[in-house]
Amino acid sequence: MVKLDTLPAPLGLLAELTHRCPLGCPYCSNPLVLDKRDDELDANTWSRVFREASALGVLQVHLSGGEPAARRDLPEIVSGAREAGLYSNLITSAVGLTAQTLAVLAEAGLDHVQISVQDSDEASADHIAGYKGASVRKRALAAEVVKLGLPLTINMVVHRANIGRIEPMVEMALSLGARRVEIAHVQYYGWALKNRSALMPTREQVDEAVRQVEMLRARHHGKIVIDAVVPDYFARFPKPCVGGWGRRSLNVTPAGRVLPCHAAEVIPGLEFWNVRDHALAEIWRAAPAFSAFRGFDWMEEPCRSCARKEQDFGGCRCQAFLITGNARAADPVCHLSPHHDRVEQLAAARVDVAYSYRTA
């Protein structure tokens, strides 16, 4: 058991304002069953959640979706984050967000914008997004972000179709005026899990991508920050998922359920409390879903006796369940896991088939 008086304060809040989105990205991390518009929290409730988050110790809120700009009350939501004293980051597809609305958001107190980009090649980018003209809109909005003086991050989700263009994608981010670029290899949850064999890169592609990132970091040192990690299925050790289950961040779904991570609902039997019924501090400290995998008592071998357990906390619980059927098992990404051979098999399973696009 983790003593509540030793529990660290969460630093970040992922606010999923809506699951509505004009794009159909086949790697979308949203669940296959999306929250309905009528179930979405209203702006006043989000403002209350932001105040409670700030009192709990949260410093920044990531306004996400779906596409947050699908919410007509987005300026009120941004204003609520500013009034709560939170640093606000808008995670947007840039499709459906006009220059006029962006200016209103900046006036309301928006601090930062992150735009997702599917590829440096326009035709490929639009194909991946399932939306013709998306790439042009993204570039246009990036120019407006820079014009307003807002910091810009470009997020590039990398998979088999675009992993060979990391260099031109980083050069594009520089040309757009971004201060930071995230090279985010696909994580296989939600729609990405459904499309895993169509998205999975080869080992050779991954190794070359790592080399490219190191080369680009050296070339552009001092010009742009390049964040990248080795994709899970090709790593030797697992990632400490969101800094450890229920340790550093919270995720609030459009309908108000609070999760320790965005994919946690794939694990059966967990009880998720809702901000409509409980204060955020109560959820953080006492909700059954948050307590389920805190500390080390829940661990099985080899994690329980592993010297790395305080570094990676056994890895990702959702990934462990999705691959092994047991959420308490060692993340099979780890080479010490008795199920690691299953990850190797999945990493080698690549099929050239049409994407199953995310549906609204």
mmCIF file of C-alpha atoms in Angstrom:
data_model
loop_
_atom_site.group_PDB
_atom_site.id
_atom_site.type_symbol
_atom_site.label_atom_id
_atom_site.label_comp_id
_atom_site.label_asym_id
_atom_site.label_seq_id
_atom_site.Cartn_x
_atom_site.Cartn_y
_atom_site.Cartn_z
ATOM 1 C CA MET A 1 0.000 0.000 0.000
ATOM 2 C CA VAL A 2 1.123 3.575 -0.719
ATOM 3 C CA LYS A 3 0.796 5.956 2.209
ATOM 4 C CA LEU A 4 -1.247 8.977 1.194
ATOM 5 C CA ASP A 5 1.106 11.374 2.967
ATOM 6 C CA THR A 6 3.972 10.164 0.738
ATOM 7 C CA LEU A 7 1.980 10.311 -2.492
ATOM 8 C CA PRO A 8 3.478 12.914 -4.858
ATOM 9 C CA ALA A 9 1.237 15.641 -6.214
ATOM 10 C CA PRO A 10 0.217 15.212 -9.861
ATOM 11 C CA LEU A 11 1.864 17.675 -12.225
ATOM 12 C CA GLY A 12 -0.280 17.355 -15.335
ATOM 13 C CA LEU A 13 -3.927 17.010 -16.298
ATOM 14 C CA LEU A 14 -5.013 15.715 -19.686
ATOM 15 C CA ALA A 15 -8.439 17.213 -20.320
ATOM 16 C CA GLU A 16 -10.176 15.337 -23.131
ATOM 17 C CA LEU A 17 -12.793 17.939 -23.961
ATOM 18 C CA THR A 18 -14.498 15.896 -26.678
ATOM 19 C CA HIS A 19 -14.067 12.770 -28.763
ATOM 20 C CA ARG A 20 -15.401 14.561 -31.833
ATOM 21 C CA CYS A 21 -12.774 15.007 -34.570
ATOM 22 C CA PRO A 22 -12.797 15.696 -38.322
ATOM 23 C CA LEU A 23 -9.808 13.419 -38.927
ATOM 24 C CA GLY A 24 -9.739 9.631 -39.103
ATOM 25 C CA CYS A 25 -6.150 8.885 -38.031
ATOM 26 C CA PRO A 26 -5.681 5.105 -37.840
ATOM 27 C CA TYR A 27 -3.422 5.447 -34.777
ATOM 28 C CA CYS A 28 -5.818 7.592 -32.708
ATOM 29 C CA SER A 29 -5.503 6.860 -28.987
ATOM 30 C CA ASN A 30 -9.199 7.519 -28.359
ATOM 31 C CA PRO A 31 -11.197 4.391 -27.432
ATOM 32 C CA LEU A 32 -13.102 2.503 -30.100
ATOM 33 C CA VAL A 33 -16.339 3.411 -28.281
ATOM 34 C CA LEU A 34 -16.364 7.214 -28.079
ATOM 35 C CA ASP A 35 -18.106 9.455 -25.559
ATOM 36 C CA LYS A 36 -21.166 11.143 -27.046
ATOM 37 C CA ARG A 37 -21.529 14.903 -27.422
ATOM 38 C CA ASP A 38 -24.516 14.982 -25.062
ATOM 39 C CA ASP A 39 -22.378 13.407 -22.321
ATOM 40 C CA GLU A 40 -19.566 15.988 -22.469
ATOM 41 C CA LEU A 41 -18.791 18.086 -19.395
ATOM 42 C CA ASP A 42 -19.845 21.715 -19.749
ATOM 43 C CA ALA A 43 -17.449 24.672 -19.460
ATOM 44 C CA ASN A 44 -18.440 25.453 -15.866
ATOM 45 C CA THR A 45 -17.651 21.900 -14.772
ATOM 46 C CA TRP A 46 -14.287 22.024 -16.537
ATOM 47 C CA SER A 47 -13.499 25.303 -14.755
ATOM 48 C CA ARG A 48 -14.279 23.671 -11.418
ATOM 49 C CA VAL A 49 -12.084 20.685 -12.310
ATOM 50 C CA PHE A 50 -9.245 23.077 -13.193
ATOM 51 C CA ARG A 51 -9.537 24.858 -9.831
ATOM 52 C CA GLU A 52 -9.486 21.527 -8.014
ATOM 53 C CA ALA A 53 -6.504 20.396 -10.091
ATOM 54 C CA SER A 54 -4.573 23.534 -9.230
ATOM 55 C CA ALA A 55 -5.306 23.078 -5.513
ATOM 56 C CA LEU A 56 -4.058 19.491 -5.815
ATOM 57 C CA GLY A 57 -0.715 20.660 -7.224
ATOM 58 C CA VAL A 58 -1.243 20.335 -10.981
ATOM 59 C CA LEU A 59 0.782 22.901 -12.939
ATOM 60 C CA GLN A 60 -0.320 22.375 -16.532
ATOM 61 C CA VAL A 61 -3.398 21.255 -18.411
ATOM 62 C CA HIS A 62 -3.364 19.718 -21.872
ATOM 63 C CA LEU A 63 -6.593 20.531 -23.701
ATOM 64 C CA SER A 64 -7.120 17.581 -25.980
ATOM 65 C CA GLY A 65 -9.726 15.482 -27.726
ATOM 66 C CA GLY A 66 -10.710 14.456 -30.348
ATOM 67 C CA GLU A 67 -10.421 17.954 -31.668
ATOM 68 C CA PRO A 68 -10.912 20.565 -28.911
ATOM 69 C CA ALA A 69 -11.981 23.173 -31.476
ATOM 70 C CA ALA A 70 -15.167 21.153 -31.996
ATOM 71 C CA ARG A 71 -16.266 22.794 -28.716
ATOM 72 C CA ARG A 72 -17.851 26.199 -29.312
ATOM 73 C CA ASP A 73 -17.209 27.045 -25.668
ATOM 74 C CA LEU A 74 -13.454 26.434 -25.980
ATOM 75 C CA PRO A 75 -12.611 30.101 -25.165
ATOM 76 C CA GLU A 76 -14.529 29.791 -21.883
ATOM 77 C CA ILE A 77 -12.678 26.558 -21.088
ATOM 78 C CA VAL A 78 -9.297 28.194 -21.797
ATOM 79 C CA SER A 79 -10.285 31.145 -19.635
ATOM 80 C CA GLY A 80 -11.166 28.737 -16.829
ATOM 81 C CA ALA A 81 -7.682 27.208 -17.012
ATOM 82 C CA ARG A 82 -6.069 30.653 -16.869
ATOM 83 C CA GLU A 83 -8.193 31.697 -13.882
ATOM 84 C CA ALA A 84 -7.142 28.497 -12.089
ATOM 85 C CA GLY A 85 -3.496 29.415 -12.608
ATOM 86 C CA LEU A 86 -2.731 26.485 -14.930
ATOM 87 C CA TYR A 87 -0.402 26.591 -17.927
ATOM 88 C CA SER A 88 -2.595 25.592 -20.873
ATOM 89 C CA ASN A 89 -1.483 23.629 -23.910
ATOM 90 C CA LEU A 90 -3.917 23.164 -26.788
ATOM 91 C CA ILE A 91 -3.412 19.844 -28.615
ATOM 92 C CA THR A 92 -5.067 20.310 -31.986
ATOM 93 C CA SER A 93 -5.340 18.788 -35.443
ATOM 94 C CA ALA A 94 -5.613 22.396 -36.723
ATOM 95 C CA VAL A 95 -8.610 21.319 -38.819
ATOM 96 C CA GLY A 96 -11.689 23.248 -37.754
ATOM 97 C CA LEU A 97 -9.703 25.864 -35.821
ATOM 98 C CA THR A 98 -9.756 29.231 -37.568
ATOM 99 C CA ALA A 99 -7.282 32.084 -37.213
ATOM 100 C CA GLN A 100 -10.044 34.162 -35.640
ATOM 101 C CA THR A 101 -10.815 31.539 -33.001
ATOM 102 C CA LEU A 102 -7.111 31.072 -32.275
ATOM 103 C CA ALA A 103 -6.796 34.809 -31.604
ATOM 104 C CA VAL A 104 -9.747 34.617 -29.204
ATOM 105 C CA LEU A 105 -8.101 31.693 -27.414
ATOM 106 C CA ALA A 106 -4.860 33.644 -27.076
ATOM 107 C CA GLU A 107 -6.800 36.560 -25.611
ATOM 108 C CA ALA A 108 -8.488 34.151 -23.190
ATOM 109 C CA GLY A 109 -5.080 33.102 -21.871
ATOM 110 C CA LEU A 110 -3.898 30.149 -23.975
ATOM 111 C CA ASP A 111 -0.186 29.540 -23.326
ATOM 112 C CA HIS A 112 0.955 27.013 -25.931
ATOM 113 C CA VAL A 113 -0.197 25.170 -29.058
ATOM 114 C CA GLN A 114 0.713 21.664 -30.212
ATOM 115 C CA ILE A 115 -0.235 20.737 -33.774
ATOM 116 C CA SER A 116 -0.261 17.138 -34.959
ATOM 117 C CA VAL A 117 1.344 16.539 -38.349
ATOM 118 C CA GLN A 118 0.964 13.240 -40.198
ATOM 119 C CA ASP A 119 3.842 13.532 -42.691
ATOM 120 C CA SER A 120 6.076 16.000 -44.560
ATOM 121 C CA ASP A 121 4.648 14.692 -47.840
ATOM 122 C CA GLU A 122 1.272 16.360 -48.376
ATOM 123 C CA ALA A 123 -0.456 13.503 -50.194
ATOM 124 C CA SER A 124 0.733 10.966 -47.632
ATOM 125 C CA ALA A 125 -0.257 13.236 -44.743
ATOM 126 C CA ASP A 126 -3.791 13.631 -46.051
ATOM 127 C CA HIS A 127 -4.069 9.893 -46.700
ATOM 128 C CA ILE A 128 -2.996 9.063 -43.145
ATOM 129 C CA ALA A 129 -5.401 11.647 -41.689
ATOM 130 C CA GLY A 130 -8.234 10.468 -43.913
ATOM 131 C CA TYR A 131 -8.930 14.109 -44.785
ATOM 132 C CA LYS A 132 -8.010 15.817 -48.053
ATOM 133 C CA GLY A 133 -6.526 19.256 -47.470
ATOM 134 C CA ALA A 134 -5.590 18.643 -43.825
ATOM 135 C CA SER A 135 -1.871 19.242 -44.401
ATOM 136 C CA VAL A 136 -2.425 22.683 -45.925
ATOM 137 C CA ARG A 137 -4.646 23.706 -43.020
ATOM 138 C CA LYS A 138 -2.040 22.597 -40.490
ATOM 139 C CA ARG A 139 0.684 24.708 -42.087
ATOM 140 C CA ALA A 140 -1.625 27.723 -42.254
ATOM 141 C CA LEU A 141 -2.596 27.471 -38.587
ATOM 142 C CA ALA A 142 1.039 27.009 -37.545
ATOM 143 C CA ALA A 143 1.804 30.357 -39.193
ATOM 144 C CA GLU A 144 -1.008 31.986 -37.196
ATOM 145 C CA VAL A 145 0.298 30.491 -33.943
ATOM 146 C CA VAL A 146 3.740 31.957 -34.559
ATOM 147 C CA LYS A 147 2.233 35.291 -35.638
ATOM 148 C CA LEU A 148 0.440 35.538 -32.278
ATOM 149 C CA GLY A 149 3.696 34.860 -30.432
ATOM 150 C CA LEU A 150 2.512 31.571 -28.939
ATOM 151 C CA PRO A 151 5.069 28.776 -28.482
ATOM 152 C CA LEU A 152 4.523 26.019 -31.049
ATOM 153 C CA THR A 153 5.225 22.294 -30.777
ATOM 154 C CA ILE A 154 4.855 19.984 -33.751
ATOM 155 C CA ASN A 155 3.830 16.416 -32.895
ATOM 156 C CA MET A 156 4.697 13.769 -35.468
ATOM 157 C CA VAL A 157 3.271 10.299 -34.931
ATOM 158 C CA VAL A 158 5.690 7.892 -36.586
ATOM 159 C CA HIS A 159 4.869 4.498 -38.116
ATOM 160 C CA ARG A 160 5.752 2.365 -41.130
ATOM 161 C CA ALA A 161 4.337 4.790 -43.718
ATOM 162 C CA ASN A 162 6.337 7.863 -42.641
ATOM 163 C CA ILE A 163 9.264 6.683 -40.498
ATOM 164 C CA GLY A 164 11.606 7.110 -43.453
ATOM 165 C CA ARG A 165 10.926 10.871 -43.554
ATOM 166 C CA ILE A 166 11.978 11.955 -40.074
ATOM 167 C CA GLU A 167 14.576 14.379 -41.447
ATOM 168 C CA PRO A 168 12.163 16.293 -43.745
ATOM 169 C CA MET A 169 9.534 16.288 -40.984
ATOM 170 C CA VAL A 170 11.952 17.938 -38.557
ATOM 171 C CA GLU A 171 13.019 20.407 -41.262
ATOM 172 C CA MET A 172 9.330 21.200 -41.817
ATOM 173 C CA ALA A 173 8.843 21.842 -38.091
ATOM 174 C CA LEU A 174 11.770 24.281 -38.182
ATOM 175 C CA SER A 175 10.343 26.047 -41.223
ATOM 176 C CA LEU A 176 7.006 26.436 -39.425
ATOM 177 C CA GLY A 177 8.679 28.176 -36.499
ATOM 178 C CA ALA A 178 8.251 25.403 -33.953
ATOM 179 C CA ARG A 179 10.383 25.501 -30.824
ATOM 180 C CA ARG A 180 9.925 21.812 -30.140
ATOM 181 C CA VAL A 181 9.130 18.683 -32.112
ATOM 182 C CA GLU A 182 7.875 15.405 -30.690
ATOM 183 C CA ILE A 183 8.707 12.302 -32.681
ATOM 184 C CA ALA A 184 6.077 10.055 -31.179
ATOM 185 C CA HIS A 185 6.220 6.452 -32.315
ATOM 186 C CA VAL A 186 2.771 4.879 -32.406
ATOM 187 C CA GLN A 187 1.628 3.333 -29.143
ATOM 188 C CA TYR A 188 -0.719 0.428 -29.717
ATOM 189 C CA TYR A 189 -3.903 1.311 -27.890
ATOM 190 C CA GLY A 190 -7.317 2.322 -29.195
ATOM 191 C CA TRP A 191 -7.427 2.630 -32.990
ATOM 192 C CA ALA A 192 -3.690 1.980 -33.277
ATOM 193 C CA LEU A 193 -4.183 -1.460 -31.768
ATOM 194 C CA LYS A 194 -6.865 -2.143 -34.378
ATOM 195 C CA ASN A 195 -4.363 -1.114 -37.097
ATOM 196 C CA ARG A 196 -1.214 -2.549 -35.513
ATOM 197 C CA SER A 197 -0.067 -4.781 -38.389
ATOM 198 C CA ALA A 198 -0.602 -1.948 -40.898
ATOM 199 C CA LEU A 199 1.387 0.551 -38.808
ATOM 200 C CA MET A 200 4.238 -1.551 -37.412
ATOM 201 C CA PRO A 201 7.692 -0.515 -38.709
ATOM 202 C CA THR A 202 10.595 -2.873 -39.255
ATOM 203 C CA ARG A 203 13.564 -3.182 -36.902
ATOM 204 C CA GLU A 204 15.758 -1.691 -39.636
ATOM 205 C CA GLN A 205 13.446 1.327 -39.952
ATOM 206 C CA VAL A 206 13.498 1.879 -36.190
ATOM 207 C CA ASP A 207 17.292 1.666 -35.988
ATOM 208 C CA GLU A 208 17.655 4.164 -38.826
ATOM 209 C CA ALA A 209 15.118 6.482 -37.171
ATOM 210 C CA VAL A 210 17.177 6.468 -33.962
ATOM 211 C CA ARG A 211 20.286 7.346 -35.962
ATOM 212 C CA GLN A 212 18.429 10.136 -37.768
ATOM 213 C CA VAL A 213 17.179 11.650 -34.513
ATOM 214 C CA GLU A 214 20.683 11.777 -33.024
ATOM 215 C CA MET A 215 22.051 13.355 -36.199
ATOM 216 C CA LEU A 216 19.271 15.957 -36.272
ATOM 217 C CA ARG A 217 19.717 16.798 -32.593
ATOM 218 C CA ALA A 218 23.367 17.564 -33.239
ATOM 219 C CA ARG A 219 22.626 19.540 -36.405
ATOM 220 C CA HIS A 220 19.887 21.688 -34.865
ATOM 221 C CA HIS A 221 21.184 22.029 -31.303
ATOM 222 C CA GLY A 222 20.019 25.352 -29.910
ATOM 223 C CA LYS A 223 17.427 25.827 -32.675
ATOM 224 C CA ILE A 224 14.755 23.310 -31.727
ATOM 225 C CA VAL A 225 14.192 20.672 -29.045
ATOM 226 C CA ILE A 226 13.698 17.197 -30.505
ATOM 227 C CA ASP A 227 11.955 14.713 -28.199
ATOM 228 C CA ALA A 228 11.897 11.049 -29.186
ATOM 229 C CA VAL A 229 11.946 7.641 -27.555
ATOM 230 C CA VAL A 230 12.444 4.131 -28.889
ATOM 231 C CA PRO A 231 9.035 2.585 -29.726
ATOM 232 C CA ASP A 232 7.782 0.128 -27.113
ATOM 233 C CA TYR A 233 7.852 -3.041 -29.193
ATOM 234 C CA PHE A 234 11.529 -2.488 -30.047
ATOM 235 C CA ALA A 235 12.758 -1.422 -26.600
ATOM 236 C CA ARG A 236 14.797 -3.521 -24.175
ATOM 237 C CA PHE A 237 13.044 -2.186 -21.071
ATOM 238 C CA PRO A 238 9.500 -0.788 -20.690
ATOM 239 C CA LYS A 239 8.682 2.862 -20.205
ATOM 240 C CA PRO A 240 7.508 4.091 -16.773
ATOM 241 C CA CYS A 241 3.978 4.649 -18.043
ATOM 242 C CA VAL A 242 2.951 8.271 -17.289
ATOM 243 C CA GLY A 243 5.654 8.319 -14.606
ATOM 244 C CA GLY A 244 4.080 5.361 -12.819
ATOM 245 C CA TRP A 245 0.413 4.464 -12.405
ATOM 246 C CA GLY A 246 -1.423 7.181 -10.475
ATOM 247 C CA ARG A 247 1.778 9.039 -9.574
ATOM 248 C CA ARG A 248 2.195 12.118 -11.760
ATOM 249 C CA SER A 249 -0.847 12.758 -13.931
ATOM 250 C CA LEU A 250 -4.595 12.422 -14.369
ATOM 251 C CA ASN A 251 -6.779 12.036 -17.434
ATOM 252 C CA VAL A 252 -10.374 13.284 -17.512
ATOM 253 C CA THR A 253 -12.543 11.914 -20.304
ATOM 254 C CA PRO A 254 -15.154 14.026 -22.123
ATOM 255 C CA ALA A 255 -17.863 12.491 -19.928
ATOM 256 C CA GLY A 256 -15.933 13.149 -16.697
ATOM 257 C CA ARG A 257 -14.406 9.785 -15.802
ATOM 258 C CA VAL A 258 -10.960 10.190 -14.259
ATOM 259 C CA LEU A 259 -8.263 7.756 -15.391
ATOM 260 C CA PRO A 260 -4.667 7.147 -14.294
ATOM 261 C CA CYS A 261 -3.749 7.008 -18.013
ATOM 262 C CA HIS A 262 -5.633 7.512 -21.254
ATOM 263 C CA ALA A 263 -5.957 3.792 -22.039
ATOM 264 C CA ALA A 264 -6.850 2.550 -18.538
ATOM 265 C CA GLU A 265 -10.433 1.659 -19.455
ATOM 266 C CA VAL A 266 -9.213 -1.342 -21.455
ATOM 267 C CA ILE A 267 -8.489 -3.128 -18.155
ATOM 268 C CA PRO A 268 -11.658 -4.885 -16.955
ATOM 269 C CA GLY A 269 -12.776 -4.660 -13.354
ATOM 270 C CA LEU A 270 -11.401 -1.200 -12.577
ATOM 271 C CA GLU A 271 -13.773 1.308 -10.997
ATOM 272 C CA PHE A 272 -13.430 4.837 -12.391
ATOM 273 C CA TRP A 273 -14.897 7.729 -10.424
ATOM 274 C CA ASN A 274 -16.442 10.729 -12.141
ATOM 275 C CA VAL A 275 -15.853 14.434 -11.462
ATOM 276 C CA ARG A 276 -19.625 14.866 -11.442
ATOM 277 C CA ASP A 277 -19.755 12.772 -8.259
ATOM 278 C CA HIS A 278 -16.380 13.285 -6.558
ATOM 279 C CA ALA A 279 -13.851 16.066 -6.030
ATOM 280 C CA LEU A 280 -10.618 15.612 -7.972
ATOM 281 C CA ALA A 281 -8.516 15.359 -4.789
ATOM 282 C CA GLU A 282 -10.760 12.590 -3.479
ATOM 283 C CA ILE A 283 -10.394 10.714 -6.769
ATOM 284 C CA TRP A 284 -6.620 11.134 -6.799
ATOM 285 C CA ARG A 285 -6.228 9.848 -3.248
ATOM 286 C CA ALA A 286 -8.944 7.216 -2.922
ATOM 287 C CA ALA A 287 -10.476 6.102 -6.246
ATOM 288 C CA PRO A 288 -10.148 2.318 -6.657
ATOM 289 C CA ALA A 289 -8.729 2.642 -10.184
ATOM 290 C CA PHE A 290 -5.901 4.884 -8.969
ATOM 291 C CA SER A 291 -5.060 2.603 -6.042
ATOM 292 C CA ALA A 292 -5.051 -0.578 -8.132
ATOM 293 C CA PHE A 293 -1.419 -0.413 -9.295
ATOM 294 C CA ARG A 294 0.224 2.079 -6.971
ATOM 295 C CA GLY A 295 3.256 0.950 -5.017
ATOM 296 C CA PHE A 296 4.735 -2.513 -5.511
ATOM 297 C CA ASP A 297 2.481 -4.954 -3.629
ATOM 298 C CA TRP A 298 0.487 -5.802 -6.761
ATOM 299 C CA MET A 299 3.575 -6.858 -8.722
ATOM 300 C CA GLU A 300 4.320 -10.373 -9.882
ATOM 301 C CA GLU A 301 7.757 -11.749 -10.692
ATOM 302 C CA PRO A 302 10.077 -10.813 -12.274
ATOM 303 C CA CYS A 303 9.015 -7.227 -11.423
ATOM 304 C CA ARG A 304 8.611 -7.753 -7.677
ATOM 305 C CA SER A 305 12.304 -8.531 -7.134
ATOM 306 C CA CYS A 306 13.658 -6.432 -10.028
ATOM 307 C CA ALA A 307 16.185 -3.677 -9.275
ATOM 308 C CA ARG A 308 14.435 -1.459 -11.866
ATOM 309 C CA LYS A 309 10.987 -1.567 -10.310
ATOM 310 C CA GLU A 310 11.337 1.956 -8.880
ATOM 311 C CA GLN A 311 12.390 3.228 -12.308
ATOM 312 C CA ASP A 312 9.771 1.732 -14.614
ATOM 313 C CA PHE A 313 7.136 0.511 -12.095
ATOM 314 C CA GLY A 314 6.686 -2.687 -14.067
ATOM 315 C CA GLY A 315 5.939 -0.815 -17.282
ATOM 316 C CA CYS A 316 2.531 -0.238 -18.827
ATOM 317 C CA ARG A 317 -0.429 -2.003 -17.170
ATOM 318 C CA CYS A 318 -2.634 -1.552 -20.233
ATOM 319 C CA GLN A 319 -0.029 -3.046 -22.541
ATOM 320 C CA ALA A 320 0.502 -5.945 -20.152
ATOM 321 C CA PHE A 321 -3.225 -6.707 -20.212
ATOM 322 C CA LEU A 322 -3.658 -6.277 -23.969
ATOM 323 C CA ILE A 323 -0.817 -8.673 -24.786
ATOM 324 C CA THR A 324 -0.916 -11.181 -21.912
ATOM 325 C CA GLY A 325 -4.476 -10.882 -20.599
ATOM 326 C CA ASN A 326 -3.078 -10.118 -17.113
ATOM 327 C CA ALA A 327 -2.762 -6.488 -16.001
ATOM 328 C CA ARG A 328 -0.445 -7.504 -13.131
ATOM 329 C CA ALA A 329 2.084 -9.187 -15.391
ATOM 330 C CA ALA A 330 5.395 -7.627 -16.301
ATOM 331 C CA ASP A 331 5.061 -5.411 -19.337
ATOM 332 C CA PRO A 332 5.981 -7.928 -22.072
ATOM 333 C CA VAL A 333 8.053 -5.244 -23.796
ATOM 334 C CA CYS A 334 10.678 -5.972 -21.124
ATOM 335 C CA HIS A 335 13.223 -8.553 -22.258
ATOM 336 C CA LEU A 336 12.968 -10.136 -18.783
ATOM 337 C CA SER A 337 9.248 -10.834 -19.176
ATOM 338 C CA PRO A 338 8.295 -14.493 -19.746
ATOM 339 C CA HIS A 339 5.927 -13.154 -22.431
ATOM 340 C CA HIS A 340 8.533 -11.123 -24.338
ATOM 341 C CA ASP A 341 8.473 -13.552 -27.259
ATOM 342 C CA ARG A 342 4.888 -12.478 -27.912
ATOM 343 C CA VAL A 343 6.052 -8.873 -28.423
ATOM 344 C CA GLU A 344 8.728 -10.053 -30.827
ATOM 345 C CA GLN A 345 6.081 -11.943 -32.792
ATOM 346 C CA LEU A 346 3.787 -8.894 -32.933
ATOM 347 C CA ALA A 347 6.655 -6.613 -33.982
ATOM 348 C CA ALA A 348 7.322 -8.942 -36.900
ATOM 349 C CA ALA A 349 3.657 -9.123 -37.963
ATOM 350 C CA ARG A 350 3.292 -6.551 -40.733
ATOM 351 C CA VAL A 351 0.556 -6.607 -43.347
ATOM 352 C CA ASP A 352 0.019 -4.076 -46.122
ATOM 353 C CA VAL A 353 -3.718 -3.521 -45.799
ATOM 354 C CA ALA A 354 -5.968 -0.486 -45.921
ATOM 355 C CA TYR A 355 -6.295 1.423 -42.652
ATOM 356 C CA SER A 356 -9.367 1.078 -40.483
ATOM 357 C CA TYR A 357 -9.902 4.794 -40.030
ATOM 358 C CA ARG A 358 -11.133 6.267 -36.770
ATOM 359 C CA THR A 359 -14.821 7.080 -36.985
ATOM 360 C CA ALA A 360 -16.543 10.045 -35.337
#
